[in-house]
């Protein structure tokens, strides 16, 4: 079922793992060794007509049974299966045997979960088993397999590929320099230099500054853009010739592409002043083909590092997983004090209407329970104007308004994320829709820096005028400084609570710290804890609040003002712009219709909680 690889085989399991510098895959075991030949890839479940022979199978989608999936893949001739990573995969499993072919030294316990039993099933079936990193997705795995196959099998017997083998892009740059007679730089799409050939004394100043600086100077990129050369480069598959100009020597340039995706470019400069070789253009075309897997590997490595850090930051803020590992992944010592600052764009600003009550969890209540910081709910979406059925003009207007708002949100939150990142080195930032979350390492004695960052974000948001442009105001909350990034989730929860309280108050101040709000946060915590009890309860107070909210909320409004005024009818009536006798009449209705005794302290406490819960979003 699993033959050994030969020289003409495109890829082996060992080559795939060696190519995976970003750590997308983790080998759990290889019963037949790592030199088995991989001849193709299967994504998910394929029909019976599709051959699995020699292929690596990605377990995409929801699987009724992981173990059955592995058995079927092995029976159909697959050599390896890739599963989503899961800590239970390691239960009772000796990682050391992953590299050892042959039967295991100790069987896995049968009572473990289906995922944990997968290695045992794969071992008995004689099929290799790998796990996809938690931060990666299936596109990453598919790209990795295809690129590793291209890298392993590119031009076997081809001189340029042979010279490059084992030496990477640096060897390729040297080989291309030999074949073209020019000096070579290989760059990515951000014009960063990934590799270059030797720099001789005759190299022009631009080449020297580009290599020493690690990227093409900005003025040069702008010049190439204005001249139209970049547009030609990105759209052409051919070698582009740029004649010598003053001190700038003749150049040949070609784009590096995978399909139609732009990966980078190769630049050849005639530094010595002599002509390029006769086959220079042909050599550059071949070099662009050979370079593809190297640049894909570079991109996977870079994106993998970014996404691994993002995954660690999300997990750290959510308080899940191996917190110490997440902290070290972000370069944060476990004993480093830190705090979380959140800037959240709310719905379009509107005058506060004390009569606009909504039941907890009702549509438009802006409700959001505590959850993953990476999945925020933007309450402003509920406030967008809705088109009337059949009204195409209204529909068009609403669509335009929605697009305009999205553009404002994109610009506002993008600039806030940049501001938070650049405020001080070491700050880690997540941006999700209308929310920016910053994890701020705090130097000893510099706790005020956290509130200073919140103030700066508030100032920037105000200067951008997002509320005036229909996107709503931005509220900024700073959580308390915690002694370790392992407790970042605690600071994040308080920062979220600060944002909620500020948003409810809709006051002039739009930023605050947890310490400044103090009692208000404690009240919100109590309300959050009491809410499930309230939603399950019954009795006169419940009947009153629920029935009155359904009828418009007149009595609930009156009770809220009465209780907030410490049961002073005169002050409450003034706040409601009512005659005191009108308020007294309403309070009698509360007693007579629903049997609620306002003179009883426990009943007043229950009413206070009920009214607060009914008039505040989650």
Coordinates of C-alpha atoms in Angstrom, one line a residue:
X1 CA 0.0 0.0 0.0
X2 CA 2.8 2.4 0.8
X3 CA 5.7 2.1 -1.5
X4 CA 9.1 3.8 -0.9
X5 CA 9.9 7.0 -2.8
X6 CA 12.2 6.9 -5.7
X7 CA 14.2 9.7 -7.4
X8 CA 11.2 10.4 -9.7
X9 CA 8.7 10.6 -6.9
X10 CA 7.4 14.2 -6.4
X11 CA 7.1 14.1 -2.6
X12 CA 7.8 12.1 0.5
X13 CA 6.3 12.5 3.9
X14 CA 9.8 13.5 5.1
X15 CA 10.2 16.1 2.4
X16 CA 6.7 17.5 3.3
X17 CA 7.6 17.9 6.9
X18 CA 11.0 19.4 6.1
X19 CA 9.4 22.0 3.8
X20 CA 6.9 22.9 6.6
X21 CA 9.0 25.6 8.3
X22 CA 6.0 27.3 9.7
X23 CA 4.8 24.3 11.8
X24 CA 1.4 23.9 10.0
X25 CA 1.6 20.1 10.4
X26 CA 2.5 17.9 13.4
X27 CA 3.4 14.3 12.8
X28 CA 1.7 12.0 15.2
X29 CA 3.0 8.7 13.8
X30 CA 4.2 7.1 10.6
X31 CA 3.9 3.3 10.9
X32 CA 5.5 2.8 7.5
X33 CA 8.2 5.4 8.0
X34 CA 8.6 8.9 6.6
X35 CA 9.9 7.9 3.2
X36 CA 6.5 6.8 1.8
X37 CA 5.6 8.5 -1.5
X38 CA 2.8 11.0 -1.6
X39 CA 1.4 11.1 -5.1
X40 CA -1.5 13.5 -4.6
X41 CA -4.0 15.0 -2.2
X42 CA -7.7 14.3 -1.3
X43 CA -9.7 17.1 0.4
X44 CA -12.5 15.7 2.4
X45 CA -14.4 12.7 1.3
X46 CA -14.3 11.8 -2.3
X47 CA -16.6 9.4 -4.2
X48 CA -15.8 5.7 -4.6
X49 CA -14.5 6.3 -8.1
X50 CA -11.7 8.5 -6.9
X51 CA -8.4 6.7 -6.2
X52 CA -6.8 7.3 -2.8
X53 CA -3.7 5.3 -3.7
X54 CA -0.6 7.1 -2.5
X55 CA -2.5 10.2 -1.5
X56 CA -2.6 12.3 1.7
X57 CA -6.2 12.9 2.8
X58 CA -7.3 16.1 4.6
X59 CA -10.2 15.4 7.1
X60 CA -12.2 18.5 6.0
X61 CA -15.7 19.0 7.3
X62 CA -17.8 17.4 10.0
X63 CA -16.9 13.7 10.3
X64 CA -19.5 11.3 11.9
X65 CA -16.6 9.2 13.0
X66 CA -12.9 10.1 12.8
X67 CA -11.8 6.5 13.3
X68 CA -14.0 5.3 10.4
X69 CA -12.6 8.1 8.2
X70 CA -9.1 6.9 8.9
X71 CA -9.9 3.2 8.3
X72 CA -11.6 4.0 5.0
X73 CA -8.8 6.2 3.8
X74 CA -6.3 3.4 4.6
X75 CA -8.5 0.7 2.9
X76 CA -8.6 2.9 -0.2
X77 CA -4.8 3.2 -0.3
X78 CA -4.1 6.6 1.3
X79 CA -0.7 7.0 2.9
X80 CA -1.5 9.7 5.4
X81 CA -4.5 11.5 7.0
X82 CA -4.5 15.0 8.4
X83 CA -6.8 15.8 11.3
X84 CA -7.6 19.1 13.1
X85 CA -5.3 19.4 16.1
X86 CA -6.8 18.3 19.3
X87 CA -5.1 17.8 22.7
X88 CA -6.9 14.5 23.1
X89 CA -4.9 13.2 20.1
X90 CA -2.0 12.9 22.5
X91 CA -3.8 11.1 25.2
X92 CA -1.9 8.0 26.1
X93 CA 0.4 8.5 23.1
X94 CA 4.1 8.4 23.0
X95 CA 5.3 11.2 20.5
X96 CA 8.7 9.5 20.2
X97 CA 7.3 6.7 18.1
X98 CA 6.1 9.2 15.4
X99 CA 9.5 8.8 13.8
X100 CA 9.7 5.1 14.3
X101 CA 8.2 2.7 11.7
X102 CA 6.7 -0.5 12.8
X103 CA 4.3 -1.5 15.6
X104 CA 4.0 0.6 18.8
X105 CA 5.8 -0.4 22.0
X106 CA 2.7 0.2 24.1
X107 CA -1.0 0.1 22.9
X108 CA -3.2 3.1 23.5
X109 CA -6.0 2.6 26.1
X110 CA -9.3 1.7 24.4
X111 CA -11.4 3.8 26.8
X112 CA -10.1 7.1 25.5
X113 CA -12.2 9.4 23.3
X114 CA -12.7 8.9 19.6
X115 CA -10.1 11.6 18.8
X116 CA -7.6 10.2 21.3
X117 CA -8.1 6.7 19.8
X118 CA -7.2 8.0 16.3
X119 CA -3.5 7.3 16.6
X120 CA -4.2 3.7 17.6
X121 CA -6.6 3.2 14.6
X122 CA -4.1 4.7 12.2
X123 CA -1.3 2.6 13.6
X124 CA -3.3 -0.6 13.1
X125 CA -4.2 0.5 9.6
X126 CA -0.6 1.3 8.8
X127 CA -1.3 4.9 7.7
X128 CA 0.5 8.0 8.8
X129 CA -1.4 10.5 11.0
X130 CA -0.8 14.2 11.2
X131 CA -2.5 17.1 13.0
X132 CA -3.1 20.6 11.6
X133 CA -2.0 23.4 13.9
X134 CA -4.9 25.1 15.7
X135 CA -4.0 28.5 14.2
X136 CA -3.9 27.2 10.6
X137 CA -6.8 26.4 8.3
X138 CA -7.2 23.8 5.6
X139 CA -6.2 26.3 2.8
X140 CA -2.8 26.5 4.5
X141 CA -2.4 22.7 4.5
X142 CA -3.5 22.4 0.9
X143 CA -1.1 25.2 -0.1
X144 CA 1.7 23.5 1.9
X145 CA 1.3 20.1 0.3
X146 CA 1.1 21.5 -3.3
X147 CA 4.1 23.8 -2.7
X148 CA 6.2 21.0 -1.1
X149 CA 5.4 18.8 -4.0
X150 CA 6.5 21.5 -6.4
X151 CA 9.7 22.1 -4.4
X152 CA 10.6 18.4 -4.1
X153 CA 9.9 17.6 -7.7
X154 CA 10.8 20.8 -9.5
X155 CA 13.1 20.2 -12.5
X156 CA 14.7 17.0 -11.4
X157 CA 17.7 16.8 -13.7
X158 CA 17.4 20.5 -14.4
X159 CA 20.7 22.3 -13.8
X160 CA 19.3 25.4 -12.2
X161 CA 17.1 23.4 -9.8
X162 CA 19.9 21.0 -9.0
X163 CA 22.3 23.9 -8.1
X164 CA 19.5 25.5 -6.0
X165 CA 18.6 22.2 -4.2
X166 CA 19.5 22.6 -0.5
X167 CA 20.7 26.2 -0.8
X168 CA 17.3 27.9 -1.0
X169 CA 16.8 31.4 -2.6
X170 CA 20.4 32.4 -1.9
X171 CA 21.7 29.6 -4.1
X172 CA 19.1 30.4 -6.7
X173 CA 20.2 34.0 -6.8
X174 CA 23.8 32.9 -7.3
X175 CA 22.8 30.4 -10.0
X176 CA 20.7 33.0 -11.9
X177 CA 23.6 35.5 -11.7
X178 CA 25.8 32.9 -13.4
X179 CA 23.3 32.1 -16.1
X180 CA 22.4 35.7 -16.9
X181 CA 25.7 37.5 -16.4
X182 CA 24.0 40.0 -14.1
X183 CA 23.6 40.8 -10.4
X184 CA 20.4 39.4 -8.9
X185 CA 18.0 40.4 -6.2
X186 CA 14.9 38.4 -5.4
X187 CA 12.1 40.4 -3.7
X188 CA 8.6 39.7 -2.3
X189 CA 5.5 41.8 -3.1
X190 CA 6.4 44.3 -0.4
X191 CA 9.8 44.9 -2.1
X192 CA 11.7 43.3 0.7
X193 CA 14.9 41.6 -0.4
X194 CA 14.7 37.8 0.2
X195 CA 18.0 36.9 -1.5
X196 CA 20.7 38.4 -3.6
X197 CA 23.9 37.5 -5.5
X198 CA 27.3 38.7 -4.5
X199 CA 27.9 42.5 -4.4
X200 CA 30.8 43.5 -6.6
X201 CA 32.7 46.8 -6.5
X202 CA 30.9 47.8 -9.7
X203 CA 27.4 47.6 -8.1
X204 CA 25.3 50.7 -8.5
X205 CA 24.3 52.7 -5.5
X206 CA 20.6 51.8 -5.7
X207 CA 21.5 48.1 -5.6
X208 CA 23.8 48.6 -2.6
X209 CA 21.2 50.7 -0.6
X210 CA 18.5 48.2 -1.4
X211 CA 20.5 45.2 -0.1
X212 CA 21.8 47.0 2.9
X213 CA 18.4 48.3 3.8
X214 CA 16.7 45.0 3.2
X215 CA 14.1 46.5 0.9
X216 CA 13.7 48.8 -2.1
X217 CA 13.7 52.5 -1.0
X218 CA 10.3 54.1 -0.9
X219 CA 11.3 56.8 -3.4
X220 CA 12.3 54.1 -5.9
X221 CA 9.0 52.2 -5.5
X222 CA 7.1 55.4 -6.0
X223 CA 9.2 56.2 -9.1
X224 CA 8.5 52.7 -10.5
X225 CA 4.8 53.1 -9.8
X226 CA 4.6 56.5 -11.6
X227 CA 6.5 55.1 -14.6
X228 CA 4.0 52.3 -15.0
X229 CA 6.7 49.6 -14.7
X230 CA 5.0 48.0 -11.7
X231 CA 1.7 47.8 -13.4
X232 CA 3.4 46.1 -16.4
X233 CA 5.3 43.8 -14.0
X234 CA 2.2 42.7 -12.1
X235 CA 0.3 42.0 -15.3
X236 CA 2.9 40.3 -17.5
X237 CA 4.4 36.9 -17.6
X238 CA 7.3 38.0 -19.8
X239 CA 10.8 39.3 -18.9
X240 CA 10.7 43.1 -18.8
X241 CA 13.6 45.1 -20.2
X242 CA 14.6 48.4 -18.6
X243 CA 17.4 50.2 -20.5
X244 CA 20.3 51.8 -18.7
X245 CA 19.6 55.3 -17.5
X246 CA 22.4 57.5 -16.2
X247 CA 24.0 55.8 -13.3
X248 CA 21.3 53.1 -13.3
X249 CA 22.4 50.1 -15.3
X250 CA 20.4 48.0 -17.7
X251 CA 17.9 45.7 -15.9
X252 CA 15.8 42.6 -16.7
X253 CA 12.8 41.9 -14.4
X254 CA 10.3 39.1 -14.2
X255 CA 7.4 38.4 -11.9
X256 CA 7.2 35.2 -9.8
X257 CA 3.7 33.8 -9.8
X258 CA 1.8 30.8 -8.5
X259 CA -1.1 30.6 -11.0
X260 CA -2.3 34.2 -11.1
X261 CA -1.2 35.0 -7.6
X262 CA 1.7 37.4 -7.4
X263 CA 4.5 36.2 -5.1
X264 CA 7.4 38.5 -5.9
X265 CA 10.0 39.3 -8.6
X266 CA 13.5 38.7 -9.8
X267 CA 15.7 41.7 -10.8
X268 CA 18.9 41.3 -12.8
X269 CA 21.2 44.3 -13.1
X270 CA 24.1 44.6 -15.6
X271 CA 26.4 46.0 -12.9
X272 CA 29.6 45.3 -14.8
X273 CA 28.5 47.4 -17.7
X274 CA 28.7 44.4 -20.1
X275 CA 25.7 42.8 -21.8
X276 CA 23.6 40.0 -20.4
X277 CA 24.2 36.5 -21.7
X278 CA 22.3 35.4 -24.8
X279 CA 20.1 33.1 -22.7
X280 CA 19.5 35.6 -19.9
X281 CA 15.7 36.0 -20.5
X282 CA 15.3 32.2 -20.7
X283 CA 17.2 31.7 -17.5
X284 CA 15.0 34.3 -15.7
X285 CA 11.9 32.6 -16.9
X286 CA 13.1 29.3 -15.5
X287 CA 14.3 30.9 -12.3
X288 CA 10.8 32.4 -11.8
X289 CA 9.4 28.8 -12.0
X290 CA 12.0 27.4 -9.6
X291 CA 11.4 30.3 -7.1
X292 CA 7.7 29.6 -6.7
X293 CA 7.9 27.0 -3.9
X294 CA 10.5 29.0 -2.1
X295 CA 8.4 32.1 -2.1
X296 CA 5.3 30.2 -1.1
X297 CA 7.3 28.7 1.8
X298 CA 8.4 32.2 2.7
X299 CA 4.8 33.4 2.7
X300 CA 3.6 30.5 4.7
X301 CA 6.3 31.0 7.2
X302 CA 5.5 34.7 7.6
X303 CA 1.7 34.3 7.7
X304 CA 2.1 31.3 10.0
X305 CA 4.1 33.4 12.5
X306 CA 1.5 36.2 12.4
X307 CA -1.4 33.8 12.7
X308 CA 0.3 31.8 15.4
X309 CA 0.7 35.0 17.4
X310 CA -2.9 36.1 16.7
X311 CA -4.1 32.7 17.8
X312 CA -2.1 33.0 21.0
X313 CA -3.3 36.5 21.7
X314 CA -7.0 35.5 21.2
X315 CA -6.6 32.6 23.5
X316 CA -4.8 34.6 26.1
X317 CA -7.5 37.3 26.1
X318 CA -10.2 34.6 26.2
X319 CA -8.4 32.7 29.1
X320 CA -8.3 29.4 27.3
X321 CA -5.6 26.8 26.5
X322 CA -2.0 26.7 27.7
X323 CA -1.7 30.3 28.9
X324 CA 2.1 30.1 29.6
X325 CA 2.7 28.9 26.1
X326 CA 0.5 31.6 24.6
X327 CA 2.5 34.2 26.6
X328 CA 5.9 33.0 25.4
X329 CA 4.6 32.8 21.8
X330 CA 3.9 36.5 22.1
X331 CA 7.3 37.2 23.7
X332 CA 5.7 38.0 27.0
X333 CA 7.3 36.8 30.3
X334 CA 4.7 35.2 32.5
X335 CA 5.4 37.6 35.4
X336 CA 5.1 40.8 33.2
X337 CA 2.2 43.1 34.4
X338 CA -0.2 44.0 31.7
X339 CA -3.6 45.5 31.0
X340 CA -6.2 45.4 28.3
X341 CA -7.7 48.5 26.5
X342 CA -10.7 48.1 24.3
X343 CA -12.0 50.7 21.8
X344 CA -15.5 49.7 20.5
X345 CA -17.6 51.5 17.9
X346 CA -21.2 51.6 19.0
X347 CA -24.3 52.3 16.9
X348 CA -25.2 55.7 15.5
X349 CA -25.5 58.3 18.2
X350 CA -29.1 59.0 19.2
X351 CA -30.7 61.1 22.0
X352 CA -31.3 59.0 25.1
X353 CA -35.0 58.1 25.3
X354 CA -35.8 56.8 28.8
X355 CA -39.0 55.3 27.3
X356 CA -37.2 53.2 24.7
X357 CA -37.1 50.0 26.8
X358 CA -36.5 46.6 25.4
X359 CA -36.8 43.3 27.0
X360 CA -33.6 41.4 27.8
X361 CA -32.5 39.5 24.7
X362 CA -35.1 41.1 22.4
X363 CA -34.1 42.1 18.9
X364 CA -32.2 45.4 18.9
X365 CA -31.4 45.3 22.6
X366 CA -27.7 45.3 21.8
X367 CA -27.4 42.2 23.9
X368 CA -24.0 40.4 24.0
X369 CA -22.9 38.0 26.7
X370 CA -19.4 37.4 27.7
X371 CA -17.6 35.4 25.0
X372 CA -14.7 35.2 22.7
X373 CA -13.0 38.6 22.4
X374 CA -12.4 37.8 18.7
X375 CA -16.1 37.6 17.9
X376 CA -17.7 40.9 18.9
X377 CA -21.2 42.0 18.1
X378 CA -21.6 45.4 16.6
X379 CA -24.8 46.8 18.0
X380 CA -24.7 49.7 15.5
X381 CA -25.8 47.3 12.7
X382 CA -29.3 47.1 14.2
X383 CA -29.7 50.8 13.8
X384 CA -29.2 51.0 10.0
X385 CA -32.3 52.2 8.2
X386 CA -34.4 49.4 6.8
X387 CA -35.8 49.6 3.3
X388 CA -39.6 49.2 2.9
X389 CA -40.7 46.1 1.0
X390 CA -40.9 46.8 -2.7
X391 CA -39.2 50.3 -2.4
X392 CA -36.2 50.0 -4.6
X393 CA -35.2 53.6 -4.0
X394 CA -35.2 53.0 -0.2
X395 CA -33.3 49.8 -0.7
X396 CA -30.7 51.5 -2.8
X397 CA -30.4 54.3 -0.2
X398 CA -30.1 51.8 2.6
X399 CA -27.4 49.9 0.7
X400 CA -25.4 53.1 0.0
X401 CA -25.8 54.1 3.7
X402 CA -24.5 50.7 4.7
X403 CA -21.5 50.9 2.4
X404 CA -20.7 54.4 3.6
X405 CA -20.9 53.3 7.2
X406 CA -18.7 50.2 6.5
X407 CA -16.1 52.6 5.0
X408 CA -16.2 54.8 8.0
X409 CA -15.8 51.8 10.4
X410 CA -12.9 50.4 8.3
X411 CA -11.1 53.7 8.4
X412 CA -11.8 54.5 12.0
X413 CA -10.9 51.2 13.5
X414 CA -7.9 50.8 11.2
X415 CA -6.4 54.0 12.4
X416 CA -7.2 53.2 16.0
X417 CA -5.4 49.9 15.6
X418 CA -2.4 51.6 14.1
X419 CA -2.4 54.2 16.9
X420 CA -2.6 51.5 19.6
X421 CA 0.2 49.4 18.0
X422 CA 2.5 52.4 17.6
X423 CA 1.8 53.9 21.0
X424 CA 4.6 52.0 22.6
X425 CA 6.7 48.9 21.5
X426 CA 5.4 45.6 22.7
X427 CA 1.7 46.3 22.5
X428 CA -0.2 43.5 20.8
X429 CA -3.4 44.5 19.0
X430 CA -6.4 42.6 17.7
X431 CA -8.9 44.2 15.4
X432 CA -12.3 42.6 14.8
X433 CA -15.0 44.7 12.9
X434 CA -15.9 47.6 15.2
X435 CA -13.6 46.6 18.0
X436 CA -9.9 47.1 18.7
X437 CA -8.4 45.2 21.6
X438 CA -4.9 46.1 22.9
X439 CA -2.8 44.0 25.3
X440 CA -0.5 46.5 27.0
X441 CA 2.6 45.4 28.8
X442 CA 3.0 47.7 31.8
X443 CA 6.3 48.9 33.2
X444 CA 6.7 49.0 36.9
X445 CA 5.3 52.3 38.2
X446 CA 3.8 53.2 34.8
X447 CA 0.2 52.1 35.3
X448 CA -1.0 55.5 34.1
X449 CA 0.2 54.6 30.6
X450 CA -2.9 52.4 30.3
X451 CA -5.3 55.2 30.8
X452 CA -3.1 57.5 28.7
X453 CA -3.5 55.1 25.8
X454 CA -7.3 55.0 26.3
X455 CA -7.3 58.8 26.3
X456 CA -5.3 58.9 23.1
X457 CA -7.6 56.5 21.3
X458 CA -10.6 58.6 22.5
X459 CA -9.0 61.8 21.2
X460 CA -8.2 60.2 17.8
X461 CA -11.7 58.7 17.5
X462 CA -13.3 62.1 18.3
X463 CA -11.0 63.8 15.7
X464 CA -12.2 61.3 13.0
X465 CA -15.8 62.2 13.6
X466 CA -17.2 58.7 13.1
X467 CA -20.4 59.6 15.0
X468 CA -21.1 62.5 12.7
X469 CA -20.6 60.3 9.7
X470 CA -23.2 57.8 10.8
X471 CA -21.0 55.1 12.3
X472 CA -21.6 56.0 15.9
X473 CA -19.3 57.0 18.7
X474 CA -16.3 55.1 19.9
X475 CA -16.2 54.0 23.6
X476 CA -12.8 53.2 25.1
X477 CA -12.4 51.1 28.3
X478 CA -9.2 50.3 30.1
X479 CA -9.1 47.2 32.3
X480 CA -7.1 47.0 35.5
X481 CA -3.4 46.1 35.5
X482 CA -3.0 42.4 36.3
X483 CA 0.3 40.9 37.5
X484 CA 0.7 38.5 34.6
X485 CA -0.4 38.1 30.9
X486 CA -1.8 34.7 32.1
X487 CA -4.6 36.8 33.7
X488 CA -5.2 39.1 30.7
X489 CA -8.7 37.6 30.4
X490 CA -9.6 39.3 33.7
X491 CA -8.4 42.7 32.5
X492 CA -10.2 42.1 29.2
X493 CA -13.5 41.3 30.9
X494 CA -13.3 44.5 33.0
X495 CA -12.4 46.6 29.9
X496 CA -15.5 45.2 28.2
X497 CA -17.6 46.1 31.2
X498 CA -16.2 49.6 31.2
X499 CA -17.3 50.0 27.5
X500 CA -20.8 48.7 28.3
X501 CA -21.3 51.1 31.2
X502 CA -20.0 54.1 29.2
X503 CA -22.2 53.1 26.3
X504 CA -25.3 52.9 28.5
X505 CA -24.6 56.3 30.1
X506 CA -24.1 58.0 26.7
X507 CA -22.4 60.8 28.6
X508 CA -19.9 63.4 27.3
X509 CA -17.0 61.2 28.5
X510 CA -16.2 58.3 26.2
X511 CA -13.2 56.8 27.9
X512 CA -12.6 55.5 31.4
X513 CA -10.7 52.9 33.4
X514 CA -12.1 50.2 35.6
X515 CA -10.9 52.0 38.7
X516 CA -12.6 55.2 37.8
X517 CA -16.0 53.6 37.3
X518 CA -15.7 51.4 40.5
X519 CA -19.2 51.0 41.9
X520 CA -20.8 51.2 38.5
X521 CA -18.9 48.1 37.4
X522 CA -19.8 46.3 40.6
X523 CA -23.5 47.1 39.9
X524 CA -23.2 45.8 36.4
X525 CA -21.6 42.5 37.6
X526 CA -24.4 42.1 40.1
X527 CA -27.0 42.6 37.3
X528 CA -25.2 40.1 35.1
X529 CA -25.3 37.6 37.9
X530 CA -28.9 38.2 38.7
X531 CA -30.2 38.2 35.2
X532 CA -30.6 34.4 34.8
X533 CA -32.6 34.3 38.1
X534 CA -34.8 37.1 36.9
X535 CA -35.4 35.5 33.5
X536 CA -36.6 32.3 35.1
X537 CA -38.7 33.9 37.8
X538 CA -42.5 34.5 38.2
X539 CA -44.8 36.5 40.5
X540 CA -46.3 40.0 40.7
X541 CA -43.2 41.9 40.0
X542 CA -42.4 39.8 36.9
X543 CA -46.0 40.1 35.7
X544 CA -45.9 43.9 36.1
X545 CA -42.7 44.5 34.3
X546 CA -43.4 42.1 31.4
X547 CA -47.0 43.2 30.8
X548 CA -46.1 46.9 31.0
X549 CA -43.2 46.6 28.6
X550 CA -45.4 44.8 26.1
X551 CA -47.9 47.7 26.5
X552 CA -45.3 50.5 26.0
X553 CA -43.5 50.7 29.3
X554 CA -45.3 53.6 30.9
X555 CA -45.4 52.1 34.4
X556 CA -41.8 50.9 34.2
X557 CA -40.6 54.4 33.2
X558 CA -42.5 55.8 36.1
X559 CA -41.1 53.2 38.6
X560 CA -37.6 53.8 37.3
X561 CA -37.8 57.5 38.0
X562 CA -39.5 57.0 41.3
X563 CA -36.9 54.5 42.6
X564 CA -34.0 56.6 41.2
X565 CA -35.4 59.6 43.2
X566 CA -35.3 57.6 46.4
X567 CA -39.1 57.3 46.3
X568 CA -39.6 61.1 46.3
X569 CA -42.7 61.7 44.3
X570 CA -42.0 65.3 43.6
X571 CA -38.5 64.8 42.3
X572 CA -39.6 61.8 40.2
X573 CA -42.5 63.7 38.7
X574 CA -40.3 66.6 37.8
X575 CA -37.9 64.3 36.1
X576 CA -40.8 62.7 34.1
X577 CA -42.3 66.1 33.4
X578 CA -45.6 65.0 35.1
X579 CA -47.9 66.4 37.7
X580 CA -47.2 64.7 41.1
X581 CA -50.8 63.5 41.2
X582 CA -50.4 61.8 37.8
X583 CA -47.4 59.9 39.2
X584 CA -49.3 59.0 42.4
X585 CA -52.1 57.6 40.2
X586 CA -49.7 55.4 38.3
X587 CA -48.1 54.1 41.5
X588 CA -51.6 53.2 42.8
X589 CA -52.2 51.3 39.6
X590 CA -49.0 49.3 40.4
X591 CA -50.4 48.3 43.8
X592 CA -54.1 47.8 42.7
X593 CA -53.6 46.0 39.4
X594 CA -50.6 43.9 40.1
X595 CA -50.6 43.6 43.9
X596 CA -47.1 45.1 44.2
X597 CA -46.5 46.7 47.6
X598 CA -44.1 49.6 47.2
X599 CA -43.8 50.1 50.9
X600 CA -42.1 46.7 51.4
X601 CA -38.2 47.1 51.2
X602 CA -37.7 43.6 49.7
X603 CA -40.3 44.4 47.0
X604 CA -38.6 47.7 46.2
X605 CA -35.2 45.9 45.9
X606 CA -36.8 43.4 43.5
X607 CA -38.4 46.2 41.5
X608 CA -35.1 48.1 41.3
X609 CA -33.3 45.0 39.9
X610 CA -36.2 44.2 37.6
X611 CA -36.3 47.7 36.1
X612 CA -32.5 47.9 35.7
X613 CA -32.4 44.5 34.0
X614 CA -35.3 45.4 31.7
X615 CA -33.8 48.7 30.7
X616 CA -30.2 47.7 30.2
X617 CA -28.7 45.7 27.4
X618 CA -26.8 42.5 28.3

